[in-house]
Amino acid sequence: MLCSTLVLAVLCVLIPSAGSQELRVVACEGSVAQLKCENGEVISVTSAAYGRRDQKTCIAGRPANQITNVRCSRSLHINPFRHFRKPLHPPKLLQKVVPNFGGHQKIIKVPVGHVASLSQGSSKDKVAKSCNGKQSCSIRAANSVFGEPCAGTYKYLEVEYKCQHTGRKPQKGPTVACEGSVAQLRCDKGEVIYVRSATYGRRDQKTCTARRPANQITNVRCFRSSDRVGQRCNGKQRCNVRASYSMFGDPCVGTYKYLEVDYICYAFLTG
């Protein structure tokens, strides 16, 4: 499969692999890389680089001095669980899901001047943090996103990723925990959590109303979205989150609130 857009000069190529098929997307500097998977699949970024590695890609209308430097980027393969804000623990579970890393942290040394730097975070880190676990994702190929690996060179973003099956259908309904109780997010063995949304507050007069006076359930425009559940739970097989103002703040004093979490479970396989 080969697809391109003439205006943005974005290229995607389907590369057969031993497991799921691998996709490659190239976006010229200033354009947007669009990563997409089918329904029931999520993105798993395997590598990404921003810079220039040849004199053939993204050269239309560019003077020779802007495409001469072809040692201006580096692709590195990654442990996918590094790109959740809260990594999967314990290491024994990592050994099962990502056996090629042996449960050990991989330390990557990057030469000075390459796109992947310890100070700014590598290109693959940024793409994976933005896109892993999503069905579709857009990311701009720009210095403002990845830093400047080689001034004066016209660069491009190159991303390789797989579309992984989610392992099972999304939850039939969101997980709800009344104020003061605990939301329990659970996935089967070999699957991990990806939180799609989480809100704390009140949006109706039906949820968590037992034995509550009317004045505590009247305000149904009292909620706030929170990424704290994703930070705590993404990449784990099981996760507990307490529905409390100490965790999420108090969006409406005097209203009895609840935590509502929408998440999916998916298997993360490599190779």
PDB file of C-alpha atoms in Angstrom, residues 17-268:
ATOM      1  CA  SER A  17       6.209  -8.095   9.148  1.00  0.00           C
ATOM      2  CA  ALA A  18       6.137 -11.338  11.088  1.00  0.00           C
ATOM      3  CA  GLY A  19       3.306 -10.120  13.315  1.00  0.00           C
ATOM      4  CA  SER A  20       0.963  -7.298  12.506  1.00  0.00           C
ATOM      5  CA  GLN A  21       1.771  -5.197   9.458  1.00  0.00           C
ATOM      6  CA  GLU A  22       4.068  -2.251   9.927  1.00  0.00           C
ATOM      7  CA  LEU A  23       3.269   1.187   8.528  1.00  0.00           C
ATOM      8  CA  ARG A  24       5.763   3.891   7.667  1.00  0.00           C
ATOM      9  CA  VAL A  25       4.775   7.540   7.460  1.00  0.00           C
ATOM     10  CA  VAL A  26       6.985  10.383   6.237  1.00  0.00           C
ATOM     11  CA  ALA A  27       6.023  14.039   6.670  1.00  0.00           C
ATOM     12  CA  CYS A  28       8.161  16.848   5.253  1.00  0.00           C
ATOM     13  CA  GLU A  29       9.103  19.678   7.604  1.00  0.00           C
ATOM     14  CA  GLY A  30       6.110  21.919   8.229  1.00  0.00           C
ATOM     15  CA  SER A  31       3.527  19.267   7.273  1.00  0.00           C
ATOM     16  CA  VAL A  32       1.570  16.839   9.458  1.00  0.00           C
ATOM     17  CA  ALA A  33       2.123  13.089   9.841  1.00  0.00           C
ATOM     18  CA  GLN A  34      -1.172  11.241  10.161  1.00  0.00           C
ATOM     19  CA  LEU A  35      -1.135   7.831  11.810  1.00  0.00           C
ATOM     20  CA  LYS A  36      -4.311   5.777  11.410  1.00  0.00           C
ATOM     21  CA  CYS A  37      -5.580   2.322  12.314  1.00  0.00           C
ATOM     22  CA  GLU A  38      -8.810   0.479  11.565  1.00  0.00           C
ATOM     23  CA  ASN A  39     -11.701   0.146  14.023  1.00  0.00           C
ATOM     24  CA  GLY A  40     -10.752  -2.159  16.893  1.00  0.00           C
ATOM     25  CA  GLU A  41      -7.036  -1.381  16.506  1.00  0.00           C
ATOM     26  CA  VAL A  42      -4.695   1.065  18.223  1.00  0.00           C
ATOM     27  CA  ILE A  43      -1.362   2.630  17.291  1.00  0.00           C
ATOM     28  CA  SER A  44       1.936   1.196  18.549  1.00  0.00           C
ATOM     29  CA  VAL A  45       4.931   3.348  17.534  1.00  0.00           C
ATOM     30  CA  THR A  46       8.084   1.288  16.973  1.00  0.00           C
ATOM     31  CA  SER A  47      10.457   4.019  15.785  1.00  0.00           C
ATOM     32  CA  ALA A  48      10.533   7.677  14.791  1.00  0.00           C
ATOM     33  CA  ALA A  49      13.184  10.131  13.640  1.00  0.00           C
ATOM     34  CA  TYR A  50      13.183  13.816  12.738  1.00  0.00           C
ATOM     35  CA  GLY A  51      15.979  15.141  10.556  1.00  0.00           C
ATOM     36  CA  ARG A  52      17.486  13.953   7.262  1.00  0.00           C
ATOM     37  CA  ARG A  53      19.048  10.632   6.305  1.00  0.00           C
ATOM     38  CA  ASP A  54      19.092  10.780   2.498  1.00  0.00           C
ATOM     39  CA  GLN A  55      19.008  13.158  -0.463  1.00  0.00           C
ATOM     40  CA  LYS A  56      15.848  11.669  -1.985  1.00  0.00           C
ATOM     41  CA  THR A  57      13.122  12.345   0.575  1.00  0.00           C
ATOM     42  CA  CYS A  58      11.360  15.734   0.702  1.00  0.00           C
ATOM     43  CA  ILE A  59      13.667  17.508  -1.753  1.00  0.00           C
ATOM     44  CA  ALA A  60      11.212  19.160  -4.172  1.00  0.00           C
ATOM     45  CA  GLY A  61      12.043  22.838  -4.611  1.00  0.00           C
ATOM     46  CA  ARG A  62      14.903  22.729  -2.095  1.00  0.00           C
ATOM     47  CA  PRO A  63      18.422  24.082  -2.841  1.00  0.00           C
ATOM     48  CA  ALA A  64      21.336  21.659  -2.592  1.00  0.00           C
ATOM     49  CA  ASN A  65      22.682  23.164   0.629  1.00  0.00           C
ATOM     50  CA  GLN A  66      19.434  22.280   2.439  1.00  0.00           C
ATOM     51  CA  ILE A  67      19.614  18.561   1.621  1.00  0.00           C
ATOM     52  CA  THR A  68      23.359  17.880   1.789  1.00  0.00           C
ATOM     53  CA  ASN A  69      23.554  16.891   5.455  1.00  0.00           C
ATOM     54  CA  VAL A  70      22.252  13.313   5.603  1.00  0.00           C
ATOM     55  CA  ARG A  71      23.675  12.529   9.045  1.00  0.00           C
ATOM     56  CA  CYS A  72      21.087  14.559  10.862  1.00  0.00           C
ATOM     57  CA  SER A  73      18.841  11.940  12.487  1.00  0.00           C
ATOM     58  CA  ARG A  74      18.782   8.517  13.987  1.00  0.00           C
ATOM     59  CA  SER A  75      16.063   5.886  14.392  1.00  0.00           C
ATOM     60  CA  LEU A  76      16.019   3.877  17.595  1.00  0.00           C
ATOM     61  CA  HIS A  77      13.746   0.973  18.523  1.00  0.00           C
ATOM     62  CA  ILE A  78      11.896   1.387  21.775  1.00  0.00           C
ATOM     63  CA  ASN A  79      10.280  -0.304  24.721  1.00  0.00           C
ATOM     64  CA  PRO A  80       6.633   0.660  24.126  1.00  0.00           C
ATOM     65  CA  PHE A  81       5.802   0.818  27.827  1.00  0.00           C
ATOM     66  CA  ARG A  82       8.229   3.719  28.332  1.00  0.00           C
ATOM     67  CA  HIS A  83       5.705   5.916  26.595  1.00  0.00           C
ATOM     68  CA  PHE A  84       2.914   5.641  29.089  1.00  0.00           C
ATOM     69  CA  ARG A  85       3.157   8.287  31.781  1.00  0.00           C
ATOM     70  CA  LYS A  86       3.053   5.512  34.364  1.00  0.00           C
ATOM     71  CA  PRO A  87       5.113   2.481  33.232  1.00  0.00           C
ATOM     72  CA  LEU A  88       3.923  -1.090  33.681  1.00  0.00           C
ATOM     73  CA  HIS A  89       5.123  -2.825  36.842  1.00  0.00           C
ATOM     74  CA  PRO A  90       6.468  -5.165  38.047  1.00  0.00           C
ATOM     75  CA  PRO A  91       9.391  -6.054  35.737  1.00  0.00           C
ATOM     76  CA  LYS A  92       8.278  -9.723  35.616  1.00  0.00           C
ATOM     77  CA  LEU A  93       5.139  -8.671  33.751  1.00  0.00           C
ATOM     78  CA  LEU A  94       7.257  -6.655  31.360  1.00  0.00           C
ATOM     79  CA  GLN A  95       9.289  -9.784  30.647  1.00  0.00           C
ATOM     80  CA  LYS A  96       6.124 -11.524  29.513  1.00  0.00           C
ATOM     81  CA  VAL A  97       4.768  -8.698  27.395  1.00  0.00           C
ATOM     82  CA  VAL A  98       8.079  -7.368  26.062  1.00  0.00           C
ATOM     83  CA  PRO A  99      10.417 -10.379  26.277  1.00  0.00           C
ATOM     84  CA  ASN A 100      13.142  -8.865  24.104  1.00  0.00           C
ATOM     85  CA  PHE A 101      13.906  -6.307  26.803  1.00  0.00           C
ATOM     86  CA  GLY A 102      14.261  -8.912  29.545  1.00  0.00           C
ATOM     87  CA  GLY A 103      12.597  -6.702  32.119  1.00  0.00           C
ATOM     88  CA  HIS A 104      15.549  -4.300  32.179  1.00  0.00           C
ATOM     89  CA  GLN A 105      15.540  -0.616  31.385  1.00  0.00           C
ATOM     90  CA  LYS A 106      17.175   0.088  28.053  1.00  0.00           C
ATOM     91  CA  ILE A 107      19.694   2.926  28.153  1.00  0.00           C
ATOM     92  CA  ILE A 108      20.214   4.641  24.809  1.00  0.00           C
ATOM     93  CA  LYS A 109      23.287   6.749  24.133  1.00  0.00           C
ATOM     94  CA  VAL A 110      22.792   9.330  21.409  1.00  0.00           C
ATOM     95  CA  PRO A 111      25.619  11.297  19.749  1.00  0.00           C
ATOM     96  CA  VAL A 112      25.585  15.073  20.165  1.00  0.00           C
ATOM     97  CA  GLY A 113      23.830  16.765  17.247  1.00  0.00           C
ATOM     98  CA  HIS A 114      21.397  13.909  16.594  1.00  0.00           C
ATOM     99  CA  VAL A 115      17.691  14.359  16.890  1.00  0.00           C
ATOM    100  CA  ALA A 116      17.251  12.086  19.897  1.00  0.00           C
ATOM    101  CA  SER A 117      18.699  13.884  22.903  1.00  0.00           C
ATOM    102  CA  LEU A 118      18.492  13.198  26.615  1.00  0.00           C
ATOM    103  CA  SER A 119      17.616  16.802  27.374  1.00  0.00           C
ATOM    104  CA  GLN A 120      14.670  17.202  25.016  1.00  0.00           C
ATOM    105  CA  GLY A 121      13.487  13.597  24.735  1.00  0.00           C
ATOM    106  CA  SER A 122      13.820  11.617  21.508  1.00  0.00           C
ATOM    107  CA  SER A 123      11.555  11.860  18.483  1.00  0.00           C
ATOM    108  CA  LYS A 124      10.078   8.420  19.108  1.00  0.00           C
ATOM    109  CA  ASP A 125       9.346   9.357  22.711  1.00  0.00           C
ATOM    110  CA  LYS A 126       7.351  12.389  21.585  1.00  0.00           C
ATOM    111  CA  VAL A 127       5.449  10.529  18.853  1.00  0.00           C
ATOM    112  CA  ALA A 128       4.721   7.537  21.076  1.00  0.00           C
ATOM    113  CA  LYS A 129       3.488   9.711  23.944  1.00  0.00           C
ATOM    114  CA  SER A 130       1.149  11.499  21.547  1.00  0.00           C
ATOM    115  CA  CYS A 131      -0.083   8.477  19.604  1.00  0.00           C
ATOM    116  CA  ASN A 132       0.268   5.129  21.399  1.00  0.00           C
ATOM    117  CA  GLY A 133      -3.075   3.562  22.231  1.00  0.00           C
ATOM    118  CA  LYS A 134      -5.077   5.799  19.894  1.00  0.00           C
ATOM    119  CA  GLN A 135      -6.887   4.791  16.725  1.00  0.00           C
ATOM    120  CA  SER A 136      -5.674   7.885  14.860  1.00  0.00           C
ATOM    121  CA  CYS A 137      -3.165  10.609  15.587  1.00  0.00           C
ATOM    122  CA  SER A 138      -1.682  13.695  13.931  1.00  0.00           C
ATOM    123  CA  ILE A 139       1.724  15.160  14.740  1.00  0.00           C
ATOM    124  CA  ARG A 140       3.502  18.080  13.059  1.00  0.00           C
ATOM    125  CA  ALA A 141       7.000  17.695  11.642  1.00  0.00           C
ATOM    126  CA  ALA A 142       8.482  20.866  13.112  1.00  0.00           C
ATOM    127  CA  ASN A 143      11.391  22.149  15.189  1.00  0.00           C
ATOM    128  CA  SER A 144       8.890  23.428  17.748  1.00  0.00           C
ATOM    129  CA  VAL A 145       7.889  19.811  18.427  1.00  0.00           C
ATOM    130  CA  PHE A 146      11.198  17.932  18.085  1.00  0.00           C
ATOM    131  CA  GLY A 147      13.888  20.579  18.487  1.00  0.00           C
ATOM    132  CA  GLU A 148      16.479  21.560  15.882  1.00  0.00           C
ATOM    133  CA  PRO A 149      18.918  18.718  15.091  1.00  0.00           C
ATOM    134  CA  CYS A 150      20.653  20.468  12.174  1.00  0.00           C
ATOM    135  CA  ALA A 151      20.153  24.147  11.423  1.00  0.00           C
ATOM    136  CA  GLY A 152      19.932  24.985   7.734  1.00  0.00           C
ATOM    137  CA  THR A 153      18.892  21.479   6.672  1.00  0.00           C
ATOM    138  CA  TYR A 154      15.370  20.817   5.397  1.00  0.00           C
ATOM    139  CA  LYS A 155      14.124  17.947   7.528  1.00  0.00           C
ATOM    140  CA  TYR A 156      11.352  15.379   7.632  1.00  0.00           C
ATOM    141  CA  LEU A 157       9.655  13.185  10.216  1.00  0.00           C
ATOM    142  CA  GLU A 158       9.749   9.440   9.652  1.00  0.00           C
ATOM    143  CA  VAL A 159       7.543   7.193  11.795  1.00  0.00           C
ATOM    144  CA  GLU A 160       7.140   3.420  11.797  1.00  0.00           C
ATOM    145  CA  TYR A 161       4.207   1.934  13.687  1.00  0.00           C
ATOM    146  CA  LYS A 162       1.919  -1.066  13.937  1.00  0.00           C
ATOM    147  CA  CYS A 163      -1.823  -1.314  14.382  1.00  0.00           C
ATOM    148  CA  GLN A 164      -2.506  -3.662  17.277  1.00  0.00           C
ATOM    149  CA  HIS A 165      -5.854  -5.290  17.947  1.00  0.00           C
ATOM    150  CA  THR A 166      -7.328  -4.073  21.204  1.00  0.00           C
ATOM    151  CA  GLY A 167      -7.625  -7.666  22.405  1.00  0.00           C
ATOM    152  CA  ARG A 168     -11.338  -7.334  23.110  1.00  0.00           C
ATOM    153  CA  LYS A 169     -14.217  -4.957  22.562  1.00  0.00           C
ATOM    154  CA  PRO A 170     -14.286  -1.748  24.588  1.00  0.00           C
ATOM    155  CA  GLN A 171     -16.141  -1.783  27.883  1.00  0.00           C
ATOM    156  CA  LYS A 172     -19.936  -1.911  27.397  1.00  0.00           C
ATOM    157  CA  GLY A 173     -20.247   1.175  29.569  1.00  0.00           C
ATOM    158  CA  PRO A 174     -17.950   3.410  31.575  1.00  0.00           C
ATOM    159  CA  THR A 175     -16.691   2.366  34.985  1.00  0.00           C
ATOM    160  CA  VAL A 176     -18.349   4.495  37.677  1.00  0.00           C
ATOM    161  CA  ALA A 177     -17.255   4.992  41.279  1.00  0.00           C
ATOM    162  CA  CYS A 178     -19.384   7.065  43.680  1.00  0.00           C
ATOM    163  CA  GLU A 179     -17.607   9.719  45.725  1.00  0.00           C
ATOM    164  CA  GLY A 180     -15.498   8.092  48.432  1.00  0.00           C
ATOM    165  CA  SER A 181     -15.373   4.685  46.721  1.00  0.00           C
ATOM    166  CA  VAL A 182     -12.762   3.185  44.402  1.00  0.00           C
ATOM    167  CA  ALA A 183     -12.921   2.695  40.628  1.00  0.00           C
ATOM    168  CA  GLN A 184     -11.380  -0.645  39.674  1.00  0.00           C
ATOM    169  CA  LEU A 185      -9.982  -0.881  36.153  1.00  0.00           C
ATOM    170  CA  ARG A 186      -9.236  -4.455  35.099  1.00  0.00           C
ATOM    171  CA  CYS A 187      -7.861  -6.143  31.993  1.00  0.00           C
ATOM    172  CA  ASP A 188      -7.230  -9.804  31.221  1.00  0.00           C
ATOM    173  CA  LYS A 189      -3.791 -11.384  31.338  1.00  0.00           C
ATOM    174  CA  GLY A 190      -1.626 -10.122  28.479  1.00  0.00           C
ATOM    175  CA  GLU A 191      -3.683  -6.934  28.108  1.00  0.00           C
ATOM    176  CA  VAL A 192      -3.142  -3.428  29.445  1.00  0.00           C
ATOM    177  CA  ILE A 193      -5.299  -0.411  30.196  1.00  0.00           C
ATOM    178  CA  TYR A 194      -5.674   2.635  27.988  1.00  0.00           C
ATOM    179  CA  VAL A 195      -7.904   5.364  29.443  1.00  0.00           C
ATOM    180  CA  ARG A 196      -9.894   7.181  26.774  1.00  0.00           C
ATOM    181  CA  SER A 197     -11.584   9.667  29.095  1.00  0.00           C
ATOM    182  CA  ALA A 198     -12.263  10.341  32.766  1.00  0.00           C
ATOM    183  CA  THR A 199     -14.551  12.865  34.457  1.00  0.00           C
ATOM    184  CA  TYR A 200     -15.238  13.682  38.099  1.00  0.00           C
ATOM    185  CA  GLY A 201     -18.393  15.481  39.181  1.00  0.00           C
ATOM    186  CA  ARG A 202     -22.064  15.005  38.298  1.00  0.00           C
ATOM    187  CA  ARG A 203     -23.809  14.982  34.916  1.00  0.00           C
ATOM    188  CA  ASP A 204     -27.180  13.396  35.725  1.00  0.00           C
ATOM    189  CA  GLN A 205     -29.636  12.743  38.566  1.00  0.00           C
ATOM    190  CA  LYS A 206     -29.581   8.961  38.175  1.00  0.00           C
ATOM    191  CA  THR A 207     -26.000   7.951  38.970  1.00  0.00           C
ATOM    192  CA  CYS A 208     -24.930   7.506  42.614  1.00  0.00           C
ATOM    193  CA  THR A 209     -28.151   8.921  44.082  1.00  0.00           C
ATOM    194  CA  ALA A 210     -29.074   6.280  46.691  1.00  0.00           C
ATOM    195  CA  ARG A 211     -29.971   7.876  50.036  1.00  0.00           C
ATOM    196  CA  ARG A 212     -28.824  11.293  48.864  1.00  0.00           C
ATOM    197  CA  PRO A 213     -30.952  14.402  49.532  1.00  0.00           C
ATOM    198  CA  ALA A 214     -32.210  16.306  46.495  1.00  0.00           C
ATOM    199  CA  ASN A 215     -29.907  19.292  47.063  1.00  0.00           C
ATOM    200  CA  GLN A 216     -26.845  17.022  46.646  1.00  0.00           C
ATOM    201  CA  ILE A 217     -27.840  15.719  43.201  1.00  0.00           C
ATOM    202  CA  THR A 218     -29.539  18.773  41.649  1.00  0.00           C
ATOM    203  CA  ASN A 219     -26.436  20.276  40.008  1.00  0.00           C
ATOM    204  CA  VAL A 220     -25.843  18.189  36.868  1.00  0.00           C
ATOM    205  CA  ARG A 221     -23.488  20.649  35.205  1.00  0.00           C
ATOM    206  CA  CYS A 222     -20.707  19.939  37.647  1.00  0.00           C
ATOM    207  CA  PHE A 223     -17.854  17.946  36.215  1.00  0.00           C
ATOM    208  CA  ARG A 224     -14.276  18.270  35.113  1.00  0.00           C
ATOM    209  CA  SER A 225     -12.202  16.103  32.812  1.00  0.00           C
ATOM    210  CA  SER A 226      -8.994  14.740  34.270  1.00  0.00           C
ATOM    211  CA  ASP A 227      -5.915  13.065  32.832  1.00  0.00           C
ATOM    212  CA  ARG A 228      -4.815  11.825  36.263  1.00  0.00           C
ATOM    213  CA  VAL A 229      -6.508   8.458  35.758  1.00  0.00           C
ATOM    214  CA  GLY A 230      -4.564   7.923  32.539  1.00  0.00           C
ATOM    215  CA  GLN A 231      -1.343   8.985  34.232  1.00  0.00           C
ATOM    216  CA  ARG A 232      -1.939   6.485  37.011  1.00  0.00           C
ATOM    217  CA  CYS A 233      -3.339   3.551  35.026  1.00  0.00           C
ATOM    218  CA  ASN A 234      -2.185   3.518  31.400  1.00  0.00           C
ATOM    219  CA  GLY A 235       0.012   0.501  30.661  1.00  0.00           C
ATOM    220  CA  LYS A 236      -1.109  -1.468  33.723  1.00  0.00           C
ATOM    221  CA  GLN A 237      -3.176  -4.637  33.804  1.00  0.00           C
ATOM    222  CA  ARG A 238      -5.038  -3.536  36.954  1.00  0.00           C
ATOM    223  CA  CYS A 239      -5.477  -0.159  38.586  1.00  0.00           C
ATOM    224  CA  ASN A 240      -7.502   1.340  41.457  1.00  0.00           C
ATOM    225  CA  VAL A 241      -8.429   5.032  41.629  1.00  0.00           C
ATOM    226  CA  ARG A 242     -10.326   6.631  44.497  1.00  0.00           C
ATOM    227  CA  ALA A 243     -13.138   9.033  43.593  1.00  0.00           C
ATOM    228  CA  SER A 244     -12.300  11.909  45.930  1.00  0.00           C
ATOM    229  CA  TYR A 245     -11.706  15.653  45.909  1.00  0.00           C
ATOM    230  CA  SER A 246      -8.171  15.025  47.232  1.00  0.00           C
ATOM    231  CA  MET A 247      -7.470  13.297  43.915  1.00  0.00           C
ATOM    232  CA  PHE A 248      -9.441  15.491  41.510  1.00  0.00           C
ATOM    233  CA  GLY A 249     -10.291  18.682  43.391  1.00  0.00           C
ATOM    234  CA  ASP A 250     -13.851  19.792  44.124  1.00  0.00           C
ATOM    235  CA  PRO A 251     -15.684  21.084  41.019  1.00  0.00           C
ATOM    236  CA  CYS A 252     -18.922  21.781  42.949  1.00  0.00           C
ATOM    237  CA  VAL A 253     -19.040  22.055  46.724  1.00  0.00           C
ATOM    238  CA  GLY A 254     -22.141  20.466  48.245  1.00  0.00           C
ATOM    239  CA  THR A 255     -22.878  18.165  45.290  1.00  0.00           C
ATOM    240  CA  TYR A 256     -22.398  14.416  45.683  1.00  0.00           C
ATOM    241  CA  LYS A 257     -20.052  13.450  42.874  1.00  0.00           C
ATOM    242  CA  TYR A 258     -18.794  10.370  41.071  1.00  0.00           C
ATOM    243  CA  LEU A 259     -15.868   9.327  38.894  1.00  0.00           C
ATOM    244  CA  GLU A 260     -16.656   8.045  35.402  1.00  0.00           C
ATOM    245  CA  VAL A 261     -13.880   6.318  33.434  1.00  0.00           C
ATOM    246  CA  ASP A 262     -14.029   5.072  29.846  1.00  0.00           C
ATOM    247  CA  TYR A 263     -11.158   2.741  28.976  1.00  0.00           C
ATOM    248  CA  ILE A 264     -10.199  -0.141  26.712  1.00  0.00           C
ATOM    249  CA  CYS A 265      -7.952  -3.161  27.164  1.00  0.00           C
ATOM    250  CA  TYR A 266      -5.507  -4.119  24.465  1.00  0.00           C
ATOM    251  CA  ALA A 267      -2.691  -6.585  23.957  1.00  0.00           C
ATOM    252  CA  PHE A 268       0.705  -5.027  23.308  1.00  0.00           C
TER     253      PHE A 268
END
